[in-house]
């Protein structure tokens, strides 16, 4: 293991701060952002999972999106016991995407990790990801294979479905991350802030996490550890489950932007990701070619999106009435 002071495992937040080369109030090398709304059901377990990491030199910001349950009480209890925990409550629901982006923008660590109020990670998850980034200086992020669990913690299976996310060619990485058939829990790995900041983070529409990951892959490789050290919980109250079933329009409450022309919008944002990326002309052309191949493979999905968008546009005035 590398000898960097950032890789020293500690469990206590105060000890972590004291080890920062004696510099008072210097920022933690890792920031963890946990956006949440009405997540009290699994929140305590998620916080325990984060605070018991062997890599303990981090700040943890919990951004409460105007919860109506016991979320605030749970976080305040942990904040009283652990100085690494900060709590912020938005005065109104700003939408899920905006809350995810808030915790990124309101923290400062050179490394960053999103966390969810219902997921768990092995106590060595962060340590292993930080080590992987240390060993791969050009990498934009690191994550592990994903184990899916149910409400009771029973395993539902393991996915390790990225193929070329570590390839040296940006277009190959981009092609891997624009697919629909992999777990987006990869976004909950550890990222280099400087490279993640080149992206637009999460955009206010369903599925924008795939656009973010594809954009991040253009900035650098995404290292995948073979062991399933991250557990993604599947349950009926999960935000993505509710949005998928159209029970809520959570990604932008102000616009309600949901399924209308969604695939077309998704494709347009992938095109913009290539256009704004720091690529050489040949790299950019190869990325455009990968996008064109993806669009052709999903032509049926584009057709259905067009038909649904036209239908929803036609009935929208009636719905408002």
PDB file of C-alpha atoms in Angstrom:
ATOM      1  CA  UNK A   1       0.000   0.000   0.000  1.00  0.00           C
ATOM      2  CA  UNK A   2       1.239   3.509  -0.778  1.00  0.00           C
ATOM      3  CA  UNK A   3       2.696   5.517   2.083  1.00  0.00           C
ATOM      4  CA  UNK A   4       0.686   8.702   1.470  1.00  0.00           C
ATOM      5  CA  UNK A   5      -0.721  10.216   4.667  1.00  0.00           C
ATOM      6  CA  UNK A   6      -4.116  10.278   2.891  1.00  0.00           C
ATOM      7  CA  UNK A   7      -4.145   6.466   2.968  1.00  0.00           C
ATOM      8  CA  UNK A   8      -3.733   6.111   6.720  1.00  0.00           C
ATOM      9  CA  UNK A   9      -6.819   4.395   8.087  1.00  0.00           C
ATOM     10  CA  UNK A  10      -8.439   6.124  11.068  1.00  0.00           C
ATOM     11  CA  UNK A  11     -11.862   5.691  12.614  1.00  0.00           C
ATOM     12  CA  UNK A  12     -12.098   8.800  14.761  1.00  0.00           C
ATOM     13  CA  UNK A  13     -12.914  12.163  13.212  1.00  0.00           C
ATOM     14  CA  UNK A  14     -10.850  14.128  15.739  1.00  0.00           C
ATOM     15  CA  UNK A  15      -7.833  11.896  15.214  1.00  0.00           C
ATOM     16  CA  UNK A  16      -8.141  12.436  11.489  1.00  0.00           C
ATOM     17  CA  UNK A  17      -8.051  16.201  11.909  1.00  0.00           C
ATOM     18  CA  UNK A  18      -5.034  16.065  14.242  1.00  0.00           C
ATOM     19  CA  UNK A  19      -3.086  14.081  11.615  1.00  0.00           C
ATOM     20  CA  UNK A  20      -3.320  16.786   8.926  1.00  0.00           C
ATOM     21  CA  UNK A  21       0.348  17.832   9.237  1.00  0.00           C
ATOM     22  CA  UNK A  22      -0.549  19.998  12.206  1.00  0.00           C
ATOM     23  CA  UNK A  23      -2.388  22.551  10.075  1.00  0.00           C
ATOM     24  CA  UNK A  24      -5.453  23.849  11.970  1.00  0.00           C
ATOM     25  CA  UNK A  25      -8.746  23.969  10.099  1.00  0.00           C
ATOM     26  CA  UNK A  26      -7.221  22.523   6.918  1.00  0.00           C
ATOM     27  CA  UNK A  27      -9.869  20.824   4.770  1.00  0.00           C
ATOM     28  CA  UNK A  28     -10.280  17.065   4.889  1.00  0.00           C
ATOM     29  CA  UNK A  29      -8.868  15.336   1.796  1.00  0.00           C
ATOM     30  CA  UNK A  30     -12.249  13.685   1.177  1.00  0.00           C
ATOM     31  CA  UNK A  31     -15.722  15.201   1.224  1.00  0.00           C
ATOM     32  CA  UNK A  32     -18.798  12.970   1.391  1.00  0.00           C
ATOM     33  CA  UNK A  33     -22.125  14.472   0.386  1.00  0.00           C
ATOM     34  CA  UNK A  34     -25.370  12.769   1.379  1.00  0.00           C
ATOM     35  CA  UNK A  35     -28.490  14.334  -0.183  1.00  0.00           C
ATOM     36  CA  UNK A  36     -31.674  13.053   1.431  1.00  0.00           C
ATOM     37  CA  UNK A  37     -35.437  13.539   1.567  1.00  0.00           C
ATOM     38  CA  UNK A  38     -37.544  11.500   3.977  1.00  0.00           C
ATOM     39  CA  UNK A  39     -34.808   8.908   4.350  1.00  0.00           C
ATOM     40  CA  UNK A  40     -35.257   8.082   8.026  1.00  0.00           C
ATOM     41  CA  UNK A  41     -35.996   4.408   7.380  1.00  0.00           C
ATOM     42  CA  UNK A  42     -32.418   3.438   6.505  1.00  0.00           C
ATOM     43  CA  UNK A  43     -30.486   6.631   7.308  1.00  0.00           C
ATOM     44  CA  UNK A  44     -28.950   5.499  10.593  1.00  0.00           C
ATOM     45  CA  UNK A  45     -27.489   2.412   8.945  1.00  0.00           C
ATOM     46  CA  UNK A  46     -26.107   4.481   6.085  1.00  0.00           C
ATOM     47  CA  UNK A  47     -24.446   6.917   8.490  1.00  0.00           C
ATOM     48  CA  UNK A  48     -22.967   4.073  10.555  1.00  0.00           C
ATOM     49  CA  UNK A  49     -21.590   2.558   7.355  1.00  0.00           C
ATOM     50  CA  UNK A  50     -19.845   5.818   6.454  1.00  0.00           C
ATOM     51  CA  UNK A  51     -18.579   6.771   9.902  1.00  0.00           C
ATOM     52  CA  UNK A  52     -17.037   3.331  10.492  1.00  0.00           C
ATOM     53  CA  UNK A  53     -14.848   3.488   7.369  1.00  0.00           C
ATOM     54  CA  UNK A  54     -11.185   2.615   7.916  1.00  0.00           C
ATOM     55  CA  UNK A  55     -10.356   5.800   5.988  1.00  0.00           C
ATOM     56  CA  UNK A  56     -11.677   8.356   8.409  1.00  0.00           C
ATOM     57  CA  UNK A  57     -10.213  11.675   7.269  1.00  0.00           C
ATOM     58  CA  UNK A  58     -13.327  13.174   5.693  1.00  0.00           C
ATOM     59  CA  UNK A  59     -16.135  15.642   6.156  1.00  0.00           C
ATOM     60  CA  UNK A  60     -19.726  14.443   5.780  1.00  0.00           C
ATOM     61  CA  UNK A  61     -22.371  16.923   4.672  1.00  0.00           C
ATOM     62  CA  UNK A  62     -26.007  15.802   4.879  1.00  0.00           C
ATOM     63  CA  UNK A  63     -28.333  18.028   2.830  1.00  0.00           C
ATOM     64  CA  UNK A  64     -31.961  17.583   3.841  1.00  0.00           C
ATOM     65  CA  UNK A  65     -34.371  18.397   1.019  1.00  0.00           C
ATOM     66  CA  UNK A  66     -37.224  19.557   3.282  1.00  0.00           C
ATOM     67  CA  UNK A  67     -37.940  16.164   4.859  1.00  0.00           C
ATOM     68  CA  UNK A  68     -41.169  15.560   6.759  1.00  0.00           C
ATOM     69  CA  UNK A  69     -39.939  12.546   8.756  1.00  0.00           C
ATOM     70  CA  UNK A  70     -37.270  12.043  11.460  1.00  0.00           C
ATOM     71  CA  UNK A  71     -34.321  12.681   9.120  1.00  0.00           C
ATOM     72  CA  UNK A  72     -33.231  15.865  10.941  1.00  0.00           C
ATOM     73  CA  UNK A  73     -33.333  14.256  14.390  1.00  0.00           C
ATOM     74  CA  UNK A  74     -31.261  11.294  13.232  1.00  0.00           C
ATOM     75  CA  UNK A  75     -28.561  13.463  11.644  1.00  0.00           C
ATOM     76  CA  UNK A  76     -28.418  15.869  14.599  1.00  0.00           C
ATOM     77  CA  UNK A  77     -27.857  12.909  16.919  1.00  0.00           C
ATOM     78  CA  UNK A  78     -24.862  11.744  14.849  1.00  0.00           C
ATOM     79  CA  UNK A  79     -23.527  15.299  14.484  1.00  0.00           C
ATOM     80  CA  UNK A  80     -23.451  15.691  18.270  1.00  0.00           C
ATOM     81  CA  UNK A  81     -21.330  12.553  18.538  1.00  0.00           C
ATOM     82  CA  UNK A  82     -19.043  12.977  15.526  1.00  0.00           C
ATOM     83  CA  UNK A  83     -17.524  16.332  14.463  1.00  0.00           C
ATOM     84  CA  UNK A  84     -17.166  15.161  10.879  1.00  0.00           C
ATOM     85  CA  UNK A  85     -20.948  15.378  10.354  1.00  0.00           C
ATOM     86  CA  UNK A  86     -22.601  18.600   9.176  1.00  0.00           C
ATOM     87  CA  UNK A  87     -26.313  19.100   8.545  1.00  0.00           C
ATOM     88  CA  UNK A  88     -28.003  21.527   6.162  1.00  0.00           C
ATOM     89  CA  UNK A  89     -31.737  21.794   5.589  1.00  0.00           C
ATOM     90  CA  UNK A  90     -33.176  23.454   2.504  1.00  0.00           C
ATOM     91  CA  UNK A  91     -36.228  25.615   3.309  1.00  0.00           C
ATOM     92  CA  UNK A  92     -38.114  23.986   0.424  1.00  0.00           C
ATOM     93  CA  UNK A  93     -37.700  21.020  -1.930  1.00  0.00           C
ATOM     94  CA  UNK A  94     -35.155  22.047  -4.578  1.00  0.00           C
ATOM     95  CA  UNK A  95     -35.321  18.761  -6.506  1.00  0.00           C
ATOM     96  CA  UNK A  96     -33.092  15.705  -6.276  1.00  0.00           C
ATOM     97  CA  UNK A  97     -30.554  16.720  -8.928  1.00  0.00           C
ATOM     98  CA  UNK A  98     -30.069  20.160  -7.382  1.00  0.00           C
ATOM     99  CA  UNK A  99     -29.566  18.621  -3.939  1.00  0.00           C
ATOM    100  CA  UNK A 100     -26.935  16.206  -5.282  1.00  0.00           C
ATOM    101  CA  UNK A 101     -25.152  19.136  -6.895  1.00  0.00           C
ATOM    102  CA  UNK A 102     -25.442  21.209  -3.716  1.00  0.00           C
ATOM    103  CA  UNK A 103     -23.426  18.766  -1.592  1.00  0.00           C
ATOM    104  CA  UNK A 104     -20.677  18.789  -4.236  1.00  0.00           C
ATOM    105  CA  UNK A 105     -20.550  22.568  -4.439  1.00  0.00           C
ATOM    106  CA  UNK A 106     -20.783  23.123  -0.669  1.00  0.00           C
ATOM    107  CA  UNK A 107     -17.756  20.931   0.136  1.00  0.00           C
ATOM    108  CA  UNK A 108     -14.079  21.314  -0.694  1.00  0.00           C
ATOM    109  CA  UNK A 109     -12.119  18.053  -0.401  1.00  0.00           C
ATOM    110  CA  UNK A 110      -9.811  17.168  -3.294  1.00  0.00           C
ATOM    111  CA  UNK A 111     -11.680  13.851  -3.379  1.00  0.00           C
ATOM    112  CA  UNK A 112     -15.461  13.628  -3.329  1.00  0.00           C
ATOM    113  CA  UNK A 113     -18.047  10.913  -2.812  1.00  0.00           C
ATOM    114  CA  UNK A 114     -21.810  10.969  -3.024  1.00  0.00           C
ATOM    115  CA  UNK A 115     -23.658   8.779  -0.528  1.00  0.00           C
ATOM    116  CA  UNK A 116     -27.280   7.652  -0.368  1.00  0.00           C
ATOM    117  CA  UNK A 117     -29.479   7.410   2.709  1.00  0.00           C
ATOM    118  CA  UNK A 118     -30.270   3.750   2.058  1.00  0.00           C
ATOM    119  CA  UNK A 119     -27.014   2.210   0.798  1.00  0.00           C
ATOM    120  CA  UNK A 120     -24.154   0.552   2.681  1.00  0.00           C
ATOM    121  CA  UNK A 121     -20.464   0.027   2.027  1.00  0.00           C
ATOM    122  CA  UNK A 122     -17.881  -2.320   3.463  1.00  0.00           C
ATOM    123  CA  UNK A 123     -15.690  -0.594   6.034  1.00  0.00           C
ATOM    124  CA  UNK A 124     -12.737  -0.673   3.605  1.00  0.00           C
ATOM    125  CA  UNK A 125     -14.657   0.693   0.598  1.00  0.00           C
ATOM    126  CA  UNK A 126     -13.405   4.279   0.812  1.00  0.00           C
ATOM    127  CA  UNK A 127      -9.865   3.194   1.709  1.00  0.00           C
ATOM    128  CA  UNK A 128      -9.690   0.877  -1.295  1.00  0.00           C
ATOM    129  CA  UNK A 129     -11.063   3.521  -3.660  1.00  0.00           C
ATOM    130  CA  UNK A 130      -8.636   6.173  -2.401  1.00  0.00           C
ATOM    131  CA  UNK A 131      -5.754   3.726  -2.796  1.00  0.00           C
ATOM    132  CA  UNK A 132      -6.874   2.923  -6.347  1.00  0.00           C
ATOM    133  CA  UNK A 133      -6.892   6.632  -7.230  1.00  0.00           C
ATOM    134  CA  UNK A 134      -3.454   7.058  -5.669  1.00  0.00           C
ATOM    135  CA  UNK A 135      -2.147   4.213  -7.822  1.00  0.00           C
ATOM    136  CA  UNK A 136      -3.811   5.567 -11.002  1.00  0.00           C
ATOM    137  CA  UNK A 137      -3.072   9.334 -11.069  1.00  0.00           C
ATOM    138  CA  UNK A 138      -4.991   9.903 -14.313  1.00  0.00           C
ATOM    139  CA  UNK A 139      -8.176   8.208 -13.063  1.00  0.00           C
ATOM    140  CA  UNK A 140     -11.295  10.323 -12.527  1.00  0.00           C
ATOM    141  CA  UNK A 141     -13.025   7.953 -10.088  1.00  0.00           C
ATOM    142  CA  UNK A 142     -12.894   4.557  -8.429  1.00  0.00           C
ATOM    143  CA  UNK A 143     -15.652   2.206  -7.332  1.00  0.00           C
ATOM    144  CA  UNK A 144     -16.177  -1.497  -6.696  1.00  0.00           C
ATOM    145  CA  UNK A 145     -18.494  -4.181  -7.942  1.00  0.00           C
ATOM    146  CA  UNK A 146     -22.050  -3.562  -6.715  1.00  0.00           C
ATOM    147  CA  UNK A 147     -23.998  -5.939  -4.486  1.00  0.00           C
ATOM    148  CA  UNK A 148     -27.745  -5.340  -4.598  1.00  0.00           C
ATOM    149  CA  UNK A 149     -29.635  -5.958  -1.351  1.00  0.00           C
ATOM    150  CA  UNK A 150     -33.294  -5.822  -0.323  1.00  0.00           C
ATOM    151  CA  UNK A 151     -34.924  -4.005   2.599  1.00  0.00           C
ATOM    152  CA  UNK A 152     -33.671  -6.662   5.034  1.00  0.00           C
ATOM    153  CA  UNK A 153     -30.114  -6.681   3.693  1.00  0.00           C
ATOM    154  CA  UNK A 154     -30.496  -9.973   1.802  1.00  0.00           C
ATOM    155  CA  UNK A 155     -28.307 -10.158  -1.279  1.00  0.00           C
ATOM    156  CA  UNK A 156     -30.098  -9.927  -4.627  1.00  0.00           C
ATOM    157  CA  UNK A 157     -26.979 -10.446  -6.722  1.00  0.00           C
ATOM    158  CA  UNK A 158     -23.742  -8.771  -7.728  1.00  0.00           C
ATOM    159  CA  UNK A 159     -23.029  -6.676 -10.806  1.00  0.00           C
ATOM    160  CA  UNK A 160     -19.653  -5.793 -12.274  1.00  0.00           C
ATOM    161  CA  UNK A 161     -20.830  -4.727 -15.690  1.00  0.00           C
ATOM    162  CA  UNK A 162     -18.440  -2.020 -16.858  1.00  0.00           C
ATOM    163  CA  UNK A 163     -16.129  -3.274 -19.611  1.00  0.00           C
ATOM    164  CA  UNK A 164     -13.780  -0.544 -20.792  1.00  0.00           C
ATOM    165  CA  UNK A 165     -14.132   2.159 -18.138  1.00  0.00           C
ATOM    166  CA  UNK A 166     -10.369   2.014 -17.493  1.00  0.00           C
ATOM    167  CA  UNK A 167      -9.353   2.172 -21.183  1.00  0.00           C
ATOM    168  CA  UNK A 168      -6.780   4.805 -22.195  1.00  0.00           C
ATOM    169  CA  UNK A 169      -8.948   6.016 -25.103  1.00  0.00           C
ATOM    170  CA  UNK A 170     -11.713   8.435 -23.959  1.00  0.00           C
ATOM    171  CA  UNK A 171     -14.122   7.268 -26.679  1.00  0.00           C
ATOM    172  CA  UNK A 172     -13.890   3.662 -25.425  1.00  0.00           C
ATOM    173  CA  UNK A 173     -14.683   4.769 -21.874  1.00  0.00           C
ATOM    174  CA  UNK A 174     -17.501   6.989 -23.126  1.00  0.00           C
ATOM    175  CA  UNK A 175     -19.028   4.121 -25.116  1.00  0.00           C
ATOM    176  CA  UNK A 176     -18.998   1.957 -21.978  1.00  0.00           C
ATOM    177  CA  UNK A 177     -20.708   4.562 -19.801  1.00  0.00           C
ATOM    178  CA  UNK A 178     -23.494   5.567 -22.224  1.00  0.00           C
ATOM    179  CA  UNK A 179     -24.966   2.071 -22.117  1.00  0.00           C
ATOM    180  CA  UNK A 180     -28.287   1.538 -20.347  1.00  0.00           C
ATOM    181  CA  UNK A 181     -27.417  -1.896 -18.929  1.00  0.00           C
ATOM    182  CA  UNK A 182     -25.104  -1.160 -16.003  1.00  0.00           C
ATOM    183  CA  UNK A 183     -25.656  -0.071 -12.411  1.00  0.00           C
ATOM    184  CA  UNK A 184     -25.431   3.699 -11.964  1.00  0.00           C
ATOM    185  CA  UNK A 185     -24.370   3.085  -8.360  1.00  0.00           C
ATOM    186  CA  UNK A 186     -20.885   3.583  -9.827  1.00  0.00           C
ATOM    187  CA  UNK A 187     -21.615   7.289  -9.284  1.00  0.00           C
ATOM    188  CA  UNK A 188     -21.311   6.619  -5.528  1.00  0.00           C
ATOM    189  CA  UNK A 189     -17.622   5.805  -5.811  1.00  0.00           C
ATOM    190  CA  UNK A 190     -14.804   8.199  -4.924  1.00  0.00           C
ATOM    191  CA  UNK A 191     -14.124  10.930  -7.507  1.00  0.00           C
ATOM    192  CA  UNK A 192     -11.373  13.453  -8.100  1.00  0.00           C
ATOM    193  CA  UNK A 193     -13.090  16.784  -7.553  1.00  0.00           C
ATOM    194  CA  UNK A 194     -11.009  18.593 -10.181  1.00  0.00           C
ATOM    195  CA  UNK A 195     -12.167  16.180 -12.894  1.00  0.00           C
ATOM    196  CA  UNK A 196     -15.764  15.886 -11.679  1.00  0.00           C
ATOM    197  CA  UNK A 197     -15.918  19.691 -11.715  1.00  0.00           C
ATOM    198  CA  UNK A 198     -15.335  19.596 -15.478  1.00  0.00           C
ATOM    199  CA  UNK A 199     -18.746  17.961 -15.867  1.00  0.00           C
ATOM    200  CA  UNK A 200     -22.149  19.546 -15.419  1.00  0.00           C
ATOM    201  CA  UNK A 201     -22.805  17.188 -12.498  1.00  0.00           C
ATOM    202  CA  UNK A 202     -26.432  15.988 -12.438  1.00  0.00           C
ATOM    203  CA  UNK A 203     -28.818  17.615 -14.889  1.00  0.00           C
ATOM    204  CA  UNK A 204     -32.514  17.991 -13.968  1.00  0.00           C
ATOM    205  CA  UNK A 205     -33.963  14.998 -15.792  1.00  0.00           C
ATOM    206  CA  UNK A 206     -34.421  11.294 -15.189  1.00  0.00           C
ATOM    207  CA  UNK A 207     -31.304   9.293 -16.076  1.00  0.00           C
ATOM    208  CA  UNK A 208     -28.876  12.205 -15.984  1.00  0.00           C
ATOM    209  CA  UNK A 209     -26.554  10.144 -13.771  1.00  0.00           C
ATOM    210  CA  UNK A 210     -25.598   8.211 -16.913  1.00  0.00           C
ATOM    211  CA  UNK A 211     -24.806  11.483 -18.685  1.00  0.00           C
ATOM    212  CA  UNK A 212     -22.682  12.532 -15.700  1.00  0.00           C
ATOM    213  CA  UNK A 213     -20.773   9.239 -15.671  1.00  0.00           C
ATOM    214  CA  UNK A 214     -20.190   9.367 -19.428  1.00  0.00           C
ATOM    215  CA  UNK A 215     -18.959  12.950 -19.113  1.00  0.00           C
ATOM    216  CA  UNK A 216     -16.699  11.952 -16.225  1.00  0.00           C
ATOM    217  CA  UNK A 217     -15.313   9.068 -18.298  1.00  0.00           C
ATOM    218  CA  UNK A 218     -14.284  11.568 -20.967  1.00  0.00           C
ATOM    219  CA  UNK A 219     -12.203  13.317 -18.302  1.00  0.00           C
ATOM    220  CA  UNK A 220     -10.406  10.187 -17.103  1.00  0.00           C
ATOM    221  CA  UNK A 221     -10.603   6.420 -16.475  1.00  0.00           C
ATOM    222  CA  UNK A 222     -12.985   4.975 -13.888  1.00  0.00           C
ATOM    223  CA  UNK A 223     -11.234   2.240 -11.909  1.00  0.00           C
ATOM    224  CA  UNK A 224     -13.400  -0.712 -10.917  1.00  0.00           C
ATOM    225  CA  UNK A 225     -12.437  -2.989  -8.015  1.00  0.00           C
ATOM    226  CA  UNK A 226     -13.491  -6.594  -8.469  1.00  0.00           C
ATOM    227  CA  UNK A 227     -14.777  -7.170  -4.938  1.00  0.00           C
ATOM    228  CA  UNK A 228     -18.387  -6.163  -4.128  1.00  0.00           C
ATOM    229  CA  UNK A 229     -17.628  -3.607  -1.402  1.00  0.00           C
ATOM    230  CA  UNK A 230     -20.687  -1.419  -2.073  1.00  0.00           C
ATOM    231  CA  UNK A 231     -24.281  -2.441  -1.325  1.00  0.00           C
ATOM    232  CA  UNK A 232     -27.117  -0.724  -3.173  1.00  0.00           C
ATOM    233  CA  UNK A 233     -30.439  -1.210  -1.424  1.00  0.00           C
ATOM    234  CA  UNK A 234     -33.531  -1.892  -3.532  1.00  0.00           C
ATOM    235  CA  UNK A 235     -36.868  -1.048  -1.896  1.00  0.00           C
ATOM    236  CA  UNK A 236     -40.265   0.407  -2.751  1.00  0.00           C
ATOM    237  CA  UNK A 237     -39.574   3.818  -1.176  1.00  0.00           C
ATOM    238  CA  UNK A 238     -36.314   4.307  -3.093  1.00  0.00           C
ATOM    239  CA  UNK A 239     -36.303   7.558  -5.055  1.00  0.00           C
ATOM    240  CA  UNK A 240     -35.294   5.960  -8.343  1.00  0.00           C
ATOM    241  CA  UNK A 241     -37.990   3.297  -7.914  1.00  0.00           C
ATOM    242  CA  UNK A 242     -40.671   5.931  -7.369  1.00  0.00           C
ATOM    243  CA  UNK A 243     -39.532   8.005 -10.351  1.00  0.00           C
ATOM    244  CA  UNK A 244     -39.340   4.932 -12.586  1.00  0.00           C
ATOM    245  CA  UNK A 245     -42.942   4.112 -11.652  1.00  0.00           C
ATOM    246  CA  UNK A 246     -43.880   7.782 -12.210  1.00  0.00           C
ATOM    247  CA  UNK A 247     -45.045   8.070  -8.614  1.00  0.00           C
ATOM    248  CA  UNK A 248     -43.012  11.281  -8.258  1.00  0.00           C
ATOM    249  CA  UNK A 249     -41.328  13.770 -10.583  1.00  0.00           C
ATOM    250  CA  UNK A 250     -38.345  14.267  -8.352  1.00  0.00           C
ATOM    251  CA  UNK A 251     -35.496  15.512 -10.468  1.00  0.00           C
ATOM    252  CA  UNK A 252     -36.858  19.000 -10.973  1.00  0.00           C
ATOM    253  CA  UNK A 253     -40.012  19.924  -9.089  1.00  0.00           C
ATOM    254  CA  UNK A 254     -40.210  23.367 -10.660  1.00  0.00           C
ATOM    255  CA  UNK A 255     -40.308  22.140 -14.252  1.00  0.00           C
ATOM    256  CA  UNK A 256     -41.650  18.640 -13.679  1.00  0.00           C
ATOM    257  CA  UNK A 257     -39.335  17.529 -16.460  1.00  0.00           C
ATOM    258  CA  UNK A 258     -39.861  13.804 -16.720  1.00  0.00           C
ATOM    259  CA  UNK A 259     -40.390  11.468 -19.646  1.00  0.00           C
ATOM    260  CA  UNK A 260     -41.275  13.900 -22.441  1.00  0.00           C
ATOM    261  CA  UNK A 261     -38.820  13.319 -25.343  1.00  0.00           C
ATOM    262  CA  UNK A 262     -36.507  11.896 -22.673  1.00  0.00           C
ATOM    263  CA  UNK A 263     -34.309   9.740 -24.936  1.00  0.00           C
ATOM    264  CA  UNK A 264     -33.855  12.643 -27.340  1.00  0.00           C
ATOM    265  CA  UNK A 265     -32.908  14.926 -24.483  1.00  0.00           C
ATOM    266  CA  UNK A 266     -30.529  12.281 -23.151  1.00  0.00           C
ATOM    267  CA  UNK A 267     -28.834  11.992 -26.534  1.00  0.00           C
ATOM    268  CA  UNK A 268     -28.558  15.759 -26.914  1.00  0.00           C
ATOM    269  CA  UNK A 269     -26.856  16.075 -23.530  1.00  0.00           C
ATOM    270  CA  UNK A 270     -24.385  13.323 -24.451  1.00  0.00           C
ATOM    271  CA  UNK A 271     -23.599  15.275 -27.623  1.00  0.00           C
ATOM    272  CA  UNK A 272     -22.994  18.408 -25.537  1.00  0.00           C
ATOM    273  CA  UNK A 273     -20.767  16.398 -23.181  1.00  0.00           C
ATOM    274  CA  UNK A 274     -18.481  15.531 -26.076  1.00  0.00           C
ATOM    275  CA  UNK A 275     -18.541  19.073 -27.432  1.00  0.00           C
ATOM    276  CA  UNK A 276     -17.441  20.628 -24.135  1.00  0.00           C
ATOM    277  CA  UNK A 277     -14.904  17.925 -23.119  1.00  0.00           C
ATOM    278  CA  UNK A 278     -11.159  18.564 -23.160  1.00  0.00           C
ATOM    279  CA  UNK A 279     -10.331  16.261 -26.100  1.00  0.00           C
ATOM    280  CA  UNK A 280      -8.049  16.341 -29.103  1.00  0.00           C
ATOM    281  CA  UNK A 281      -9.826  16.555 -32.498  1.00  0.00           C
ATOM    282  CA  UNK A 282      -9.247  12.828 -33.230  1.00  0.00           C
ATOM    283  CA  UNK A 283     -10.508  11.873 -29.753  1.00  0.00           C
ATOM    284  CA  UNK A 284     -13.599  14.031 -30.231  1.00  0.00           C
ATOM    285  CA  UNK A 285     -14.369  12.449 -33.596  1.00  0.00           C
ATOM    286  CA  UNK A 286     -14.060   8.953 -32.107  1.00  0.00           C
ATOM    287  CA  UNK A 287     -16.399   9.963 -29.275  1.00  0.00           C
ATOM    288  CA  UNK A 288     -18.964  11.287 -31.776  1.00  0.00           C
ATOM    289  CA  UNK A 289     -18.686   7.996 -33.668  1.00  0.00           C
ATOM    290  CA  UNK A 290     -19.359   6.072 -30.429  1.00  0.00           C
ATOM    291  CA  UNK A 291     -22.419   8.243 -29.803  1.00  0.00           C
ATOM    292  CA  UNK A 292     -23.725   7.660 -33.328  1.00  0.00           C
ATOM    293  CA  UNK A 293     -23.333   3.906 -32.851  1.00  0.00           C
ATOM    294  CA  UNK A 294     -25.236   4.137 -29.551  1.00  0.00           C
ATOM    295  CA  UNK A 295     -28.037   6.123 -31.192  1.00  0.00           C
ATOM    296  CA  UNK A 296     -28.376   3.551 -33.969  1.00  0.00           C
ATOM    297  CA  UNK A 297     -28.505   0.698 -31.467  1.00  0.00           C
ATOM    298  CA  UNK A 298     -31.279   2.540 -29.585  1.00  0.00           C
ATOM    299  CA  UNK A 299     -33.301   3.706 -32.596  1.00  0.00           C
ATOM    300  CA  UNK A 300     -36.428   1.906 -31.351  1.00  0.00           C
ATOM    301  CA  UNK A 301     -36.101   3.686 -28.026  1.00  0.00           C
ATOM    302  CA  UNK A 302     -35.802   7.015 -29.864  1.00  0.00           C
ATOM    303  CA  UNK A 303     -38.955   6.259 -31.846  1.00  0.00           C
ATOM    304  CA  UNK A 304     -40.930   5.408 -28.716  1.00  0.00           C
ATOM    305  CA  UNK A 305     -39.618   8.526 -26.989  1.00  0.00           C
ATOM    306  CA  UNK A 306     -40.759  10.649 -29.929  1.00  0.00           C
ATOM    307  CA  UNK A 307     -44.235   9.110 -29.906  1.00  0.00           C
ATOM    308  CA  UNK A 308     -44.598   9.474 -26.148  1.00  0.00           C
ATOM    309  CA  UNK A 309     -43.313  13.037 -26.232  1.00  0.00           C
ATOM    310  CA  UNK A 310     -45.786  14.048 -28.929  1.00  0.00           C
ATOM    311  CA  UNK A 311     -48.658  12.439 -27.011  1.00  0.00           C
ATOM    312  CA  UNK A 312     -47.699  14.052 -23.711  1.00  0.00           C
ATOM    313  CA  UNK A 313     -47.269  17.430 -25.359  1.00  0.00           C
ATOM    314  CA  UNK A 314     -50.758  17.130 -26.851  1.00  0.00           C
ATOM    315  CA  UNK A 315     -52.434  16.310 -23.534  1.00  0.00           C
ATOM    316  CA  UNK A 316     -50.402  18.751 -21.423  1.00  0.00           C
ATOM    317  CA  UNK A 317     -52.885  21.655 -21.783  1.00  0.00           C
ATOM    318  CA  UNK A 318     -55.721  19.351 -20.698  1.00  0.00           C
ATOM    319  CA  UNK A 319     -53.708  18.149 -17.730  1.00  0.00           C
ATOM    320  CA  UNK A 320     -53.067  21.739 -16.605  1.00  0.00           C
ATOM    321  CA  UNK A 321     -56.755  22.512 -16.935  1.00  0.00           C
TER     322      UNK A 321
END
